[in-house]
mmCIF file of C-alpha atoms in Angstrom:
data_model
loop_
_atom_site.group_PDB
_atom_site.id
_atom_site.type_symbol
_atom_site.label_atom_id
_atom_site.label_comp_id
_atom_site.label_asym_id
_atom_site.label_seq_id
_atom_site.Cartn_x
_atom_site.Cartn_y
_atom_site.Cartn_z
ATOM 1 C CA UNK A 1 14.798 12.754 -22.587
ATOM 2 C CA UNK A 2 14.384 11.487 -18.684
ATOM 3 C CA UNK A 3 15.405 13.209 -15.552
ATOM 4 C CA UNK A 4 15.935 10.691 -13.173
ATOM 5 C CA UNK A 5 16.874 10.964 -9.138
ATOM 6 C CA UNK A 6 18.662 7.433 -7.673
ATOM 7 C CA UNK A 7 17.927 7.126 -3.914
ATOM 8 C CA UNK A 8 19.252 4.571 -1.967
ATOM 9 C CA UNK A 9 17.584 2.699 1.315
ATOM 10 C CA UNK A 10 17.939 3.527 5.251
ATOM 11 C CA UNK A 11 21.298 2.547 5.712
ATOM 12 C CA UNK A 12 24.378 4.766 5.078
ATOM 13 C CA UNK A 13 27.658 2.945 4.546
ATOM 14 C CA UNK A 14 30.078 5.171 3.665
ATOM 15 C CA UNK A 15 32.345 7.932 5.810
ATOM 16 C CA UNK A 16 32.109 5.799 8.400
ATOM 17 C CA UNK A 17 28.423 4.747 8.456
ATOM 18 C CA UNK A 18 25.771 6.898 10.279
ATOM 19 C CA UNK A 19 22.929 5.337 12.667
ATOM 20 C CA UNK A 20 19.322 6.311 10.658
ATOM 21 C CA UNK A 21 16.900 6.017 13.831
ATOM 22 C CA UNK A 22 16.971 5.474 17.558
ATOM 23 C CA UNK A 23 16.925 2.174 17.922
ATOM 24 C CA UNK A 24 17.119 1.651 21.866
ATOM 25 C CA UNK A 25 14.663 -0.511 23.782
ATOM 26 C CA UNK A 26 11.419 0.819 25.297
ATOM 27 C CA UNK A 27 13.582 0.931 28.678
ATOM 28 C CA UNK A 28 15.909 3.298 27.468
ATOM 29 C CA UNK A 29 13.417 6.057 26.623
ATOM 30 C CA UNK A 30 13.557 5.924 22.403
ATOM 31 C CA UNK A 31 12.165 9.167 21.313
ATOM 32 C CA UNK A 32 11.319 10.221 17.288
ATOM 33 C CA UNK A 33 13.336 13.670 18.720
ATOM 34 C CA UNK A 34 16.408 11.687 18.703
ATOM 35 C CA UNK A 35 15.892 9.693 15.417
ATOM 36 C CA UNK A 36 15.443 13.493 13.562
ATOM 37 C CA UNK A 37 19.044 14.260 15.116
ATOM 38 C CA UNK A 38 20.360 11.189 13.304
ATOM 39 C CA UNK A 39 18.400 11.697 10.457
ATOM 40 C CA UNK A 40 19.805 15.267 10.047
ATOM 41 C CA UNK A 41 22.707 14.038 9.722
ATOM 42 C CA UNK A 42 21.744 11.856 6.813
ATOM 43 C CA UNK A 43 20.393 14.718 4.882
ATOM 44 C CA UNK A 44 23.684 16.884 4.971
ATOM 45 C CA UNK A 45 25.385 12.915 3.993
ATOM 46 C CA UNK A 46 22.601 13.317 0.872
ATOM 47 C CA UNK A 47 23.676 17.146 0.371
ATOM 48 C CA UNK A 48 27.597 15.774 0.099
ATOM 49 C CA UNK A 49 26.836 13.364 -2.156
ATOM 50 C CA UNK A 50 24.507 15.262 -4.401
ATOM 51 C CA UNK A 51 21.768 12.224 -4.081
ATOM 52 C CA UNK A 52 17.768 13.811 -3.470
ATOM 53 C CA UNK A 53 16.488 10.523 -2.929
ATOM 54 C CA UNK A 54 16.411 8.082 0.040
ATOM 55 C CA UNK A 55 14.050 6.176 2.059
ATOM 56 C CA UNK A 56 14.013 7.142 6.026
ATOM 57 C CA UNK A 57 13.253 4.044 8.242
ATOM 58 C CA UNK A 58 10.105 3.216 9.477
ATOM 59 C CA UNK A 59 11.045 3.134 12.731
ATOM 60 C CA UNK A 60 11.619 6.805 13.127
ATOM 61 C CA UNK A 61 8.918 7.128 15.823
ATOM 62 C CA UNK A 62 10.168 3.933 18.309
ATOM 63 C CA UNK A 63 7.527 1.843 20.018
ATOM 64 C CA UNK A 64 4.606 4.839 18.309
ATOM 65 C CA UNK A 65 1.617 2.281 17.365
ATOM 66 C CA UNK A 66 2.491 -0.857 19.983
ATOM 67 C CA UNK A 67 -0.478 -1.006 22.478
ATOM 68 C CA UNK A 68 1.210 -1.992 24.933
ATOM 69 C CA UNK A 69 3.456 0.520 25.482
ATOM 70 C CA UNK A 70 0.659 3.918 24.924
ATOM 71 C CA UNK A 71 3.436 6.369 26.593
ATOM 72 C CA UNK A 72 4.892 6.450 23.182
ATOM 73 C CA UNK A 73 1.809 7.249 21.524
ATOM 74 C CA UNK A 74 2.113 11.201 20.960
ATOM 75 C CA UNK A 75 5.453 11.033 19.805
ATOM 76 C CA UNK A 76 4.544 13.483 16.730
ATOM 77 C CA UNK A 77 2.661 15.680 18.029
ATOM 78 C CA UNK A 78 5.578 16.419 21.062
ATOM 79 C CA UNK A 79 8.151 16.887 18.200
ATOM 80 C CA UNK A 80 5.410 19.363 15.831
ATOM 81 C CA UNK A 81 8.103 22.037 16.101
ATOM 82 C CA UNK A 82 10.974 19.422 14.809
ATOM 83 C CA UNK A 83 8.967 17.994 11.994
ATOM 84 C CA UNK A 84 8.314 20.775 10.618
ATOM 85 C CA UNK A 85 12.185 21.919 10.738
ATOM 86 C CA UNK A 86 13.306 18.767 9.041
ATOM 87 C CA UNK A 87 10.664 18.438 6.528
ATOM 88 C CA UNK A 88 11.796 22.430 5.725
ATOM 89 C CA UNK A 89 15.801 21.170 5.315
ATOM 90 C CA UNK A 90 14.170 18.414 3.340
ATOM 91 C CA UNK A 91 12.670 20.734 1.152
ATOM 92 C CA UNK A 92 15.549 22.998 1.349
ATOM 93 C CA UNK A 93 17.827 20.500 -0.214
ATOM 94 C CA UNK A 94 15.487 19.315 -2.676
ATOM 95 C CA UNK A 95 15.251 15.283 -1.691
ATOM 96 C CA UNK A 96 12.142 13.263 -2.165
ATOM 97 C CA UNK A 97 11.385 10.561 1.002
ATOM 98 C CA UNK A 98 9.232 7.890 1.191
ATOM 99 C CA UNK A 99 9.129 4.663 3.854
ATOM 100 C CA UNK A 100 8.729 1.469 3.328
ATOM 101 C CA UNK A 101 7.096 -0.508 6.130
ATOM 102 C CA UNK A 102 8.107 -4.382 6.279
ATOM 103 C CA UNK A 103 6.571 -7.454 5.706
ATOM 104 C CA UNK A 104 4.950 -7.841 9.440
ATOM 105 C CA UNK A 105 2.796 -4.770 7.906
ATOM 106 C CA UNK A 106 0.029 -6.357 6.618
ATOM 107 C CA UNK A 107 -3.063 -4.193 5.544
ATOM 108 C CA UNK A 108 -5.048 -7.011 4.193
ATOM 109 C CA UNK A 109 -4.701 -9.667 7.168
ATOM 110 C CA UNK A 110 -6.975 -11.984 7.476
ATOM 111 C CA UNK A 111 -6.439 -11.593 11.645
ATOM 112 C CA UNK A 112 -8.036 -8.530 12.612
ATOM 113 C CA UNK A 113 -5.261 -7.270 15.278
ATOM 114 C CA UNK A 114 -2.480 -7.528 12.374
ATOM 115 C CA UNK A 115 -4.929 -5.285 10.179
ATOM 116 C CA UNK A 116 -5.145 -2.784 12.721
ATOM 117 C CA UNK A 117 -1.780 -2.784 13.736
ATOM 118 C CA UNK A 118 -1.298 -2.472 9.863
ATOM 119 C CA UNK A 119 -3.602 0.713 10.152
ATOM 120 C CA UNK A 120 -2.205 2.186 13.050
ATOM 121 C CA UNK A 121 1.582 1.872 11.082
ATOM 122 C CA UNK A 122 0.575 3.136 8.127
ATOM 123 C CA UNK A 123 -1.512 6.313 9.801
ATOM 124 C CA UNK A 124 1.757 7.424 12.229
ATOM 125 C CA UNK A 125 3.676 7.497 8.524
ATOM 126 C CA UNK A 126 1.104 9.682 6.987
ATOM 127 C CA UNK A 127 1.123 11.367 10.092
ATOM 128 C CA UNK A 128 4.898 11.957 9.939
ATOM 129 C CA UNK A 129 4.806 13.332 6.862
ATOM 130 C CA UNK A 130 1.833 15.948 7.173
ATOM 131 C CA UNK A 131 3.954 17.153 9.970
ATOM 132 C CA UNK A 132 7.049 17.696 7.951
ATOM 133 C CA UNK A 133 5.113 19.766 5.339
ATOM 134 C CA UNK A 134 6.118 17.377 2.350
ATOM 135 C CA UNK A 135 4.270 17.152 -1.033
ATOM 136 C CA UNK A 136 2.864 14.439 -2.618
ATOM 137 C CA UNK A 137 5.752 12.529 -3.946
ATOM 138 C CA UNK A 138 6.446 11.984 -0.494
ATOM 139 C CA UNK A 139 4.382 8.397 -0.524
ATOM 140 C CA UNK A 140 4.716 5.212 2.212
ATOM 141 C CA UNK A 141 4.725 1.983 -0.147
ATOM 142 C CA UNK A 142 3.160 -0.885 0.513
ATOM 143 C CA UNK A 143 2.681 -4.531 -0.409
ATOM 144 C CA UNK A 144 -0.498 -5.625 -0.864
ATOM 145 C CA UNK A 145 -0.370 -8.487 1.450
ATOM 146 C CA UNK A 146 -1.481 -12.207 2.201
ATOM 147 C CA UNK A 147 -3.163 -13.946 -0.578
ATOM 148 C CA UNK A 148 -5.214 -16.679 1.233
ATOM 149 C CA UNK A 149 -8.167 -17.002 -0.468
ATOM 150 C CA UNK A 150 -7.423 -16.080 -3.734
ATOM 151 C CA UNK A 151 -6.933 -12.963 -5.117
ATOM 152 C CA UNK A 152 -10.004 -11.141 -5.263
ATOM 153 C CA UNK A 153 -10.872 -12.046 -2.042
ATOM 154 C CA UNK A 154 -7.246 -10.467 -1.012
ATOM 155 C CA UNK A 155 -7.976 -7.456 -2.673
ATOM 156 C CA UNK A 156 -11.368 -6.929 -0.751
ATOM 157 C CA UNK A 157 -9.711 -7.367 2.468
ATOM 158 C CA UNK A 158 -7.435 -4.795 1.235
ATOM 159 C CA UNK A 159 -10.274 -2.234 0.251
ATOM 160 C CA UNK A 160 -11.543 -3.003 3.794
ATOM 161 C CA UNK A 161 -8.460 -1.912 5.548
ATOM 162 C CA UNK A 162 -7.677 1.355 3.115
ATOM 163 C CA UNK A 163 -11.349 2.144 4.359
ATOM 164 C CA UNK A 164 -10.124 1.971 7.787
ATOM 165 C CA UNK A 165 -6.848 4.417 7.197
ATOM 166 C CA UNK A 166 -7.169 8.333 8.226
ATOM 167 C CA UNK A 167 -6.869 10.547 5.578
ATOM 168 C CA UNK A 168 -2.912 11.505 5.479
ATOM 169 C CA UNK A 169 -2.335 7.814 5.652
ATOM 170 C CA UNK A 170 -4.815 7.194 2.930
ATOM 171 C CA UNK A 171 -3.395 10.177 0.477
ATOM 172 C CA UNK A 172 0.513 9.094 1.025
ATOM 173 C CA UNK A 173 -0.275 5.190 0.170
ATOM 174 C CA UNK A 174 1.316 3.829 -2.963
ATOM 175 C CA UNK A 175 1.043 -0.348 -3.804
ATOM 176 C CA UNK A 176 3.937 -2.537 -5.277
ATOM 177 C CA UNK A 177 4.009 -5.798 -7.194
ATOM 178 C CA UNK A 178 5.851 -8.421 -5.508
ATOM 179 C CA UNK A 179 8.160 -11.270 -6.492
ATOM 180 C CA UNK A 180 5.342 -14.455 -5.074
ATOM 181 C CA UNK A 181 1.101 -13.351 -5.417
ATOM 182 C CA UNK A 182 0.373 -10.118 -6.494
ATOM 183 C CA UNK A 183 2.160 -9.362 -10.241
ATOM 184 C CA UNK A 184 1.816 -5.862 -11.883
ATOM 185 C CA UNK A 185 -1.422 -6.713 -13.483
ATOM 186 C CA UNK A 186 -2.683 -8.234 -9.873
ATOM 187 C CA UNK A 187 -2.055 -4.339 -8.526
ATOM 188 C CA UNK A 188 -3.488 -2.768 -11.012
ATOM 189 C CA UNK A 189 -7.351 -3.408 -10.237
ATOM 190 C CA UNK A 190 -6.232 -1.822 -6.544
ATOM 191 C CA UNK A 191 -4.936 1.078 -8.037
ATOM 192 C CA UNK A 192 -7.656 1.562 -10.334
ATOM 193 C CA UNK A 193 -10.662 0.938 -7.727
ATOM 194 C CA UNK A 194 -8.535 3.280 -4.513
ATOM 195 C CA UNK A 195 -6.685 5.538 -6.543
ATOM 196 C CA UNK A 196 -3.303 5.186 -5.318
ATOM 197 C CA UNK A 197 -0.453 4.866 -7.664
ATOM 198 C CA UNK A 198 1.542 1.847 -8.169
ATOM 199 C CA UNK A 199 5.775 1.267 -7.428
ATOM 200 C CA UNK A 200 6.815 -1.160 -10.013
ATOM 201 C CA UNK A 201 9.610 -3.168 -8.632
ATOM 202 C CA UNK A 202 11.617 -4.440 -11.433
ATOM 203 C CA UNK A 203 13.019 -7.452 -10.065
ATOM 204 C CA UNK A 204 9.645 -8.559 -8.615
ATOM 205 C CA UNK A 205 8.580 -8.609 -12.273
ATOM 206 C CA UNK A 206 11.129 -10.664 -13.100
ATOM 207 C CA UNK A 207 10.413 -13.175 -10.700
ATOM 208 C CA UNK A 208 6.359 -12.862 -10.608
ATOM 209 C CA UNK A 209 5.379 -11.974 -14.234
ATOM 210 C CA UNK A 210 1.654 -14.406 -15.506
ATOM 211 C CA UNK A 211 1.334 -12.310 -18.153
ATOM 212 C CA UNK A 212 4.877 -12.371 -19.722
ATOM 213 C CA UNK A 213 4.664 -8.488 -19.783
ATOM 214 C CA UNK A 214 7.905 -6.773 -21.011
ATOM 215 C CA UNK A 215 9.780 -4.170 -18.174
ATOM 216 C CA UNK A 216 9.032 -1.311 -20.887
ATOM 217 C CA UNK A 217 5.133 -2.400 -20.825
ATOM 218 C CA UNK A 218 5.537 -2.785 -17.033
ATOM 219 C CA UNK A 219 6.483 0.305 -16.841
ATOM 220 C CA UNK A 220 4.167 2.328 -18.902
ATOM 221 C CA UNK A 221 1.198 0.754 -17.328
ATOM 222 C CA UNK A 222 2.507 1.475 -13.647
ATOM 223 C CA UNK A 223 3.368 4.998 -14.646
ATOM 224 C CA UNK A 224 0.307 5.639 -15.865
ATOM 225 C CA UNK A 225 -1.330 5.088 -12.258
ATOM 226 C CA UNK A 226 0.646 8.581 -10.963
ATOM 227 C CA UNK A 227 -1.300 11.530 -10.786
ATOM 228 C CA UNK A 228 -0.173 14.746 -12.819
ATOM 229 C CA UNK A 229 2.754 16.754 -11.507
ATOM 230 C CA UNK A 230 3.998 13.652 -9.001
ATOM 231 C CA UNK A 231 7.240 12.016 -10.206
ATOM 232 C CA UNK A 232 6.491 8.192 -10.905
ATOM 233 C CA UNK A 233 8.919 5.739 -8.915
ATOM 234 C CA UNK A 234 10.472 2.742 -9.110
ATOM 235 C CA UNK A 235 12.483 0.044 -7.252
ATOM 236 C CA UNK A 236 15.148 -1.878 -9.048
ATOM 237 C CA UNK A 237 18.163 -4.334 -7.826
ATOM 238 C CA UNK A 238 19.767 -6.937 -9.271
ATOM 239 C CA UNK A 239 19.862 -10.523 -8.459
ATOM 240 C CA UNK A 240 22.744 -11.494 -6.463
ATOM 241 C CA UNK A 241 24.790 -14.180 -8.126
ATOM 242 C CA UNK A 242 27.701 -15.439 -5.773
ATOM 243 C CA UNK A 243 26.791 -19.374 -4.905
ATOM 244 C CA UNK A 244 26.177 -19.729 -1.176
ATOM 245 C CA UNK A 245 27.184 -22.531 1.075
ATOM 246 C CA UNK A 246 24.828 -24.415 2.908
ATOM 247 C CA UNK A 247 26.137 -26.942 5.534
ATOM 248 C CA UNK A 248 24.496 -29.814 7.103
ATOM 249 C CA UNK A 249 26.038 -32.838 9.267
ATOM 250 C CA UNK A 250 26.171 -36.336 8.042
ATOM 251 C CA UNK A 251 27.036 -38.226 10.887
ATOM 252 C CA UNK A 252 29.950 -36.999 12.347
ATOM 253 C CA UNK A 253 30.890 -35.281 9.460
ATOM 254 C CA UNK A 254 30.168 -31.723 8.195
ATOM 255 C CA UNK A 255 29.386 -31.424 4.227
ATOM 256 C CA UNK A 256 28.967 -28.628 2.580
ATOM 257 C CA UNK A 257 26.688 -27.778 -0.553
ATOM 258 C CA UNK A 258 27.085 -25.363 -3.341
ATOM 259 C CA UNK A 259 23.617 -23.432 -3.662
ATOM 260 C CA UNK A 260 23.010 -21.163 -6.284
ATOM 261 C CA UNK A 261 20.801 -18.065 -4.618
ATOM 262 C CA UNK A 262 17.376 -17.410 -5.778
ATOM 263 C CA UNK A 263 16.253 -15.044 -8.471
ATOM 264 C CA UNK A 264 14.448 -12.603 -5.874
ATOM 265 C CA UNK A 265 17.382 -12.348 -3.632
ATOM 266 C CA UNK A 266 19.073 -8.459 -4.003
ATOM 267 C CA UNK A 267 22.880 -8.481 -4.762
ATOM 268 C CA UNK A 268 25.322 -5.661 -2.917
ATOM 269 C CA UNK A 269 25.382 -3.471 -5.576
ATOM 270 C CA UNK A 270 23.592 -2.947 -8.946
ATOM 271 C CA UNK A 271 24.465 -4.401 -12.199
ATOM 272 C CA UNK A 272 25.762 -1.377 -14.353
ATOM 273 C CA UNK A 273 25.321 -3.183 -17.886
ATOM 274 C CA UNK A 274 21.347 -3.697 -16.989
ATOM 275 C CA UNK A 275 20.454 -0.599 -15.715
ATOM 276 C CA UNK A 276 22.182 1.070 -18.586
ATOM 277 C CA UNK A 277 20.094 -0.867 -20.877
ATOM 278 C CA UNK A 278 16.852 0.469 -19.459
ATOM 279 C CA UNK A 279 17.746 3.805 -19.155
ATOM 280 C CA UNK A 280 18.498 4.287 -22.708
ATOM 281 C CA UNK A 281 15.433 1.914 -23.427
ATOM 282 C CA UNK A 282 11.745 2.082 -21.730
ATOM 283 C CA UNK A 283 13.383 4.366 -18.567
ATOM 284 C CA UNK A 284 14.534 7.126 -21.002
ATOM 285 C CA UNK A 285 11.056 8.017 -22.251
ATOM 286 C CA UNK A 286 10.007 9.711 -19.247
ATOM 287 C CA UNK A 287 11.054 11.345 -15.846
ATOM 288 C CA UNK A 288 11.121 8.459 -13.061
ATOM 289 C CA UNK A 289 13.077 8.535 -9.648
ATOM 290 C CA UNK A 290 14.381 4.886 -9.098
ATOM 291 C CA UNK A 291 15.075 3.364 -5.573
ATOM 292 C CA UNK A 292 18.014 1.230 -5.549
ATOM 293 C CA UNK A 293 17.670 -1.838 -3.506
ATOM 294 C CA UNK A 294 20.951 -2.649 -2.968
ATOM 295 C CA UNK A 295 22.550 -4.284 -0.089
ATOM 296 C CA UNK A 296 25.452 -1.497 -0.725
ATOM 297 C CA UNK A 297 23.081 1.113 -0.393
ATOM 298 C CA UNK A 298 25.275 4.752 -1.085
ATOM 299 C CA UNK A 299 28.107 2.924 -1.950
ATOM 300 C CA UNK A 300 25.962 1.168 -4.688
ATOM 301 C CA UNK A 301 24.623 4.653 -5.606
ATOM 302 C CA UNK A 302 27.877 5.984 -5.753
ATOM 303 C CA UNK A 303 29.471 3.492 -7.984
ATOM 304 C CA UNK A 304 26.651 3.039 -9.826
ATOM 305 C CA UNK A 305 26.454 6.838 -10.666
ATOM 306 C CA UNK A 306 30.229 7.100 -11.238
ATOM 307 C CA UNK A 307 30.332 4.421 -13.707
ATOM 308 C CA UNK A 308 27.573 5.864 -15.957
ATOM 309 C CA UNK A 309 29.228 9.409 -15.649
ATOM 310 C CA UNK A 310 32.092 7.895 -17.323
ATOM 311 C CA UNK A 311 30.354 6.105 -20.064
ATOM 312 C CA UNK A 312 28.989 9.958 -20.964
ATOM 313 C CA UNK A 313 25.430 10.481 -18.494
ATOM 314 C CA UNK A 314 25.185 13.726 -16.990
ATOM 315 C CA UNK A 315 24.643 14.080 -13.490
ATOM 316 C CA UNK A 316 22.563 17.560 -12.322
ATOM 317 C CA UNK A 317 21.384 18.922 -9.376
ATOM 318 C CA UNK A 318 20.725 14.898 -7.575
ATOM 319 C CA UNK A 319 19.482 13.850 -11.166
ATOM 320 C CA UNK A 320 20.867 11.470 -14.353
ATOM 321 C CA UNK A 321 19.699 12.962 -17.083
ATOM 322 C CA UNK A 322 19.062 10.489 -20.025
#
């Protein structure tokens, strides 16, 4: 039997929509106090919905690790006192967090200002989350990077910048395979040599699988990299399907092209039929919280969750049990 949480990304759609961070420019005066107001929000949205999963943005601390702007520097330690109110309702209701910083985050750079900027991003989200008082399942994921060079020499310039993170940032780190360079069994060394556990993104395997490992071998292997009593995670979508358009002129003319979209490119919502599959196959074995990566985000939760209530999964306390 598996107990599993769904969470859904950043974004909530439904009621309405509700903004997730302060997103005004440095000339407005952005402040993490304001992005906890929104965020607050969010959680009673989560508490409505019964979901204990979701990933906050990034950006919850505006302008916090760019150099040129150092008056937003001490953004956490002015809001100490509202951390550590919000990580309580977090607690409270029961929902694990995580963040997920982007693609200009880049730990293993070969340039040495993008690997600091890379440490300074990921120590303000370790930082954030020693100041809410969360537990360890509470992790910020993170690619491992650029592969120039080959992979080993990727992975050393990755050991060079985990040297380089504080300790929060350090303890809260968690590595995913991705759909191009680094595969499951590319991660795994990292995880092995660092100690940080590995988010298997099911998709990514699908696109960026060597050694033709099936999802339920995947999965074993990147659950195995959690420590005891910390609830393994994973990311799954599904591929989106509709055929774009793609227009270019010829002459005076416009034509348009039929393109069918790449594998690695996430659809609205999730495929029900799939995901059903792997929860009564290799998901079912264990307890493991699964981030939807859904362009719908709760309304691809929602449906999701509805439609595999009515084909006879419970749903408890924020959970599918299997």
């Amino acid at each position: 039997m598996g107990l599993h949480r769904l969470g859904f990304a950043v974004k909530v759609l439904g009621g309405g929509g509700l903004p997730s961070h302060d997103t005004r420019r440095w000339q407005s005066g952005p402040h993490l106090r304001r992005s906890l107001e929104l965020q607050a929000a969010i959680l009673e949205r989560l508490d409505e919905l019964d979901v204990r999963m979701y990933r906050m943005p990034t950006q919850l601390a505006p302008y916090a690790t760019f150099p040129g702007h150092p008056e937003f520097h001490g953004q956490v330690e002015e809001c100490a006192e509202e951390l550590a109110a919000h990580g309580a309702r977090i607690r409270e209701l029961g929902v694990r967090v995580s963040t997920h910083p982007g693609q200009y985050t880049v730990l293993n750079s070969e340039n040495p200002d993008t690997q600091a900027a890379a440490v300074a991003e990921l120590d303000v989200q370790g930082a954030l989350f020693d100041a809410m008082g969360l537990g360890p399942e509470c992790v910020v994921i993170l690619h491992v990077g650029g592969a120039a060079g080959g992979v080993d020499a990727a992975h050393d310039r990755f050991r060079a910048g985990f040297a380089r993170l504080s300790d929060a940032a350090r303890r809260r780190l968690v590595i995913e395979n991705d759909d191009r360079s680094f595969a499951l069994t590319d991660v795994l060394p990292l995880s092995e040599d660092l100690g940080v556990p590995v988010v298997f993104d099911v998709l990514h395997h699908h696109c960026h699988d060597p050694e033709g490992l099936t999802v339920g071998e995947a999965l074993d292997l990147a659950r195995g990299t959690w420590p005891a009593g910390v609830r393994p995670k994973i990311h799954y979508s599904s591929p989106r399907t509709a055929l774009e358009e793609r227009e270019r002129k010829v002459g005076r003319k416009t034509v348009r092209t039929p393109v069918v979209p790449p594998l690695r490119a996430h659809a609205d919502t999730v495929d029900p039929i799939g995901f059903e599959e792997l929860l009564r196959g290799p998901l079912g074995r264990g307890d493991v919280d699964v981030m939807l990566e859904a362009k719908g985000k709760d309304l691809a939760l929602v449906a999701l969750r509805d439609h595999l209530v009515r084909r006879g999964f419970a749903w408890e306390d924020g959970a599918l049990r299997v």
